[in-house]
C-alpha atoms as one frame of an Amber mdcrd trajectory, in Angstrom:
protein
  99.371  96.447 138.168  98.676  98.936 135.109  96.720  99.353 131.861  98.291
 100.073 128.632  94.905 101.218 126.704  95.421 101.439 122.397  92.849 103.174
 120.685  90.526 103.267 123.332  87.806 105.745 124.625  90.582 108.715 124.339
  90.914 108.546 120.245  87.310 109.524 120.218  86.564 112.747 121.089  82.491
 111.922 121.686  83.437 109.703 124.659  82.866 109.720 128.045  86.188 110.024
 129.316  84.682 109.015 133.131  86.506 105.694 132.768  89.698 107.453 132.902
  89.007 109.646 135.388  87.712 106.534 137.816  90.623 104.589 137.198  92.995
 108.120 138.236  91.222 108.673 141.301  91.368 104.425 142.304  94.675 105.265
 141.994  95.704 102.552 139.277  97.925 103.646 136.545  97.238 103.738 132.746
  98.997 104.558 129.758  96.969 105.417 126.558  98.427 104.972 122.891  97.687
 106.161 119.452  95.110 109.212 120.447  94.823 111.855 122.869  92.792 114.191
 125.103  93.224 117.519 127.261  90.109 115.860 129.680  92.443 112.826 131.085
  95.578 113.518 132.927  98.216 110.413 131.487 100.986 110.192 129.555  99.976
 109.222 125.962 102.250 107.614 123.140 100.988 108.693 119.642 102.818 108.458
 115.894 103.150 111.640 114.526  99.957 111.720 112.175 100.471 114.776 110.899
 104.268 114.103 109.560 102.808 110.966 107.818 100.761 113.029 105.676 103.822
 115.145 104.701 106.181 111.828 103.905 103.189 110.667 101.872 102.296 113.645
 100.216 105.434 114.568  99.424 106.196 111.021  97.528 103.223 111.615  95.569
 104.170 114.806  94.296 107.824 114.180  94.036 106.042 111.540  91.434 103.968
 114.296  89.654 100.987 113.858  90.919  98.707 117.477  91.159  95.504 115.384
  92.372  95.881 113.612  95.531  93.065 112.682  97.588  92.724 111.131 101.345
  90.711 108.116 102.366  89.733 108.190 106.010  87.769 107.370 109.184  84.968
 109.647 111.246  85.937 113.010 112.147  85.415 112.544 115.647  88.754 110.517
 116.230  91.605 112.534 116.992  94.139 110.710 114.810  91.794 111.372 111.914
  91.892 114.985 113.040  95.403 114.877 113.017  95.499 113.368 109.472  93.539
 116.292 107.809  95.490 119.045 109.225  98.830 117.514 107.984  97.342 116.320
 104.847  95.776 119.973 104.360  98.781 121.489 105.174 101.288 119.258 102.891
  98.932 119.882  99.958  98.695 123.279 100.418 102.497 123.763 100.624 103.042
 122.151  97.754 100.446 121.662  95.095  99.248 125.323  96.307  95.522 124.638
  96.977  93.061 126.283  99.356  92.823 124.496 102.122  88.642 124.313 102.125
  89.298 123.358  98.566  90.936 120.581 100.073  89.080 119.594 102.796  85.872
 119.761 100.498  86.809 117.565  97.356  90.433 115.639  98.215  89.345 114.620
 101.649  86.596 111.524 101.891  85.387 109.987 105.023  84.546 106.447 104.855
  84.866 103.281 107.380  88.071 101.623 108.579  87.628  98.583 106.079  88.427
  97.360 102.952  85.146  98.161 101.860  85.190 101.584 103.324  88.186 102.075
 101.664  86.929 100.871  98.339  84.036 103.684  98.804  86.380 106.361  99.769
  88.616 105.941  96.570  85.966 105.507  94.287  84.938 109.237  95.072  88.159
 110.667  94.516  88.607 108.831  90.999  85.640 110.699  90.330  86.906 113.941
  91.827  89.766 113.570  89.179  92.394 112.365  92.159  95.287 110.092  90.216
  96.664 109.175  93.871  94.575 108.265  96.847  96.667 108.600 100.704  94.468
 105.925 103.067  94.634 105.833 106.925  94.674 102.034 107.024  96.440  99.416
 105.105  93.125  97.663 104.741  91.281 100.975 102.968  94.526 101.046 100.826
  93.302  97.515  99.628  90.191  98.602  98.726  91.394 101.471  96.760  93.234
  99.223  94.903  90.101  97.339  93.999  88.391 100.684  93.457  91.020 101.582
  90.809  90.534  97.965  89.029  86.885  98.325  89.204  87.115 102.000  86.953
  90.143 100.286  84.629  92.739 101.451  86.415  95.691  99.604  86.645  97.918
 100.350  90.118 100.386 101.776  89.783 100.190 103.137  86.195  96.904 104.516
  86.254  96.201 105.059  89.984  98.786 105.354  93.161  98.343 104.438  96.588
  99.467 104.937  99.549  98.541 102.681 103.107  98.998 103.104 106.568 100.488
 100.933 109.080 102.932  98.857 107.392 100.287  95.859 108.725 101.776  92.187
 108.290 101.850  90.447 104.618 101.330  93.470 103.282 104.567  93.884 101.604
 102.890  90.861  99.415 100.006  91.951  98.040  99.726  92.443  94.020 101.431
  94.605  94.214 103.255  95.283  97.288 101.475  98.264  99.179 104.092 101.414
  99.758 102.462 102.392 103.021 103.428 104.626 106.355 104.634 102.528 108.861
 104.517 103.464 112.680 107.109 102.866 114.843 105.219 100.250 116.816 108.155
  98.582 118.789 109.486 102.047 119.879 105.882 102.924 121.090 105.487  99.716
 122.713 108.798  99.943 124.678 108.118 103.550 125.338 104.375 102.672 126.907
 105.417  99.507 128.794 108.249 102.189 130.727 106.177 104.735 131.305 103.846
 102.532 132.718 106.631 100.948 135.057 107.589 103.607 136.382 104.092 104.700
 137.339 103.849 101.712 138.738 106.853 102.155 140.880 105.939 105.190 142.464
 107.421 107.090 140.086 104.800 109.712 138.073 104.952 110.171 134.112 105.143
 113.062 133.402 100.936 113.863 132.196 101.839 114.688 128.354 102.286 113.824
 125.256 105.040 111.785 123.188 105.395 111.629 120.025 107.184 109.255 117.507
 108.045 109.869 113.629 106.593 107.493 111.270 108.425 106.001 108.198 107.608
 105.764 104.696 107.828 102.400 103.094 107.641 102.852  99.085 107.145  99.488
  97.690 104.916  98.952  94.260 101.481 100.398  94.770 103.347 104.010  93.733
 104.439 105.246  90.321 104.764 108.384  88.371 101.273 110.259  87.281  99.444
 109.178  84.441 100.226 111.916  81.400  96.011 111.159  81.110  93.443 109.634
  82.642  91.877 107.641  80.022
């Protein structure tokens, strides 16, 4: 027997990590997915966060957008962490901005909801931001929303960009482009690793890493020539 854990304990970087470290020394074998930490010896499975930032920033500005903001979750969770520094850096490389600049007005912390995400965005309208990045399909909704709710139309007036690729969300109004993970890769990849823990044979303790995908459907267009 073995546990697969998914955004558990090990995301957060708050947490007691004791559970691990019990379930190491009972000698039962986990796998953790989509976060990581130096405290707990296992093999994790994690998208690459940071290259999703790059595929979506790089749309954005391939569109013409100058002013692109990031909806996202608490700090404390490591994907989240992971986000910023690729967002950061993909901004920086390309639009040429100061990465506290950055971090200070195109960056917004909010909940993982579609009200959260409805928050998020409707700082960065205000900050000027013509294309909002979110770190969940479901905060990409509410940006959408956001955008209608300050006479926006998306995509003409506003672009955004989800993450996850979640089902049915290729029919939304209008179909979300979106980053999708390679969830059946990461699957396969965590039930083997955790077979072959189970079969006496160790994982190697580290990290591996999968490359996202971006999916551009309808929620993207070129930059508005104006605001209003």
């Amino acid at each position: 027997a073995g546990i697969i854990y998914v955004s558990g304990l090990h995301a957060d970087t708050t947490a007691d990590m004791e559970r691990y470290e019990r379930l190491r020394a009972q000698g039962v074998p986990f796998v953790l997915v989509d976060g990581f930490s130096p405290k707990v010896q296992a093999p994790f499975i994690s998208p690459d966060d940071r290259a999703a930032m790059t595929l979506a920033v790089t749309h954005l500005v391939s569109l013409g957008h100058v002013r692109v903001g990031l909806a996202l979750g608490p700090k404390r969770f490591v994907p989240v962490q992971r986000k910023i520094e690729g967002f950061v850096r993909a901004v920086q490389d390309q639009l040429g901005l100061a990465p506290d600049l950055i971090e200070t007005e195109l960056v917004q912390h909010s909940l993982y909801t579609l009200e959260g995400g409805q928050a998020a965005a409707t700082a960065l309208i205000a900050r000027g931001c013509t294309a909002v990045v979110c770190a969940s399909d479901m905060m990409a909704l509410g940006a959408i929303r956001a955008g209608r709710q300050n006479g926006l139309a998306v995509p003409r007036d506003l672009s955004v960009v989800g993450f996850d690729d979640s089902p049915l969300i290729a029919f939304t109004d209008p179909p979300l482009t979106t980053i999708r993970k390679p969830v059946p890769a990461m699957g396969q990849a965590a039930v083997r690793t955790l077979l072959e823990e189970v079969g006496g044979t160790p994982a190697p303790h580290s990290e591996f890493v999968f490359m996202p995908e971006l999916v551009v459907r309808g929620s993207t267009a070129s930059a508005p020539r104006t605001r209003f």
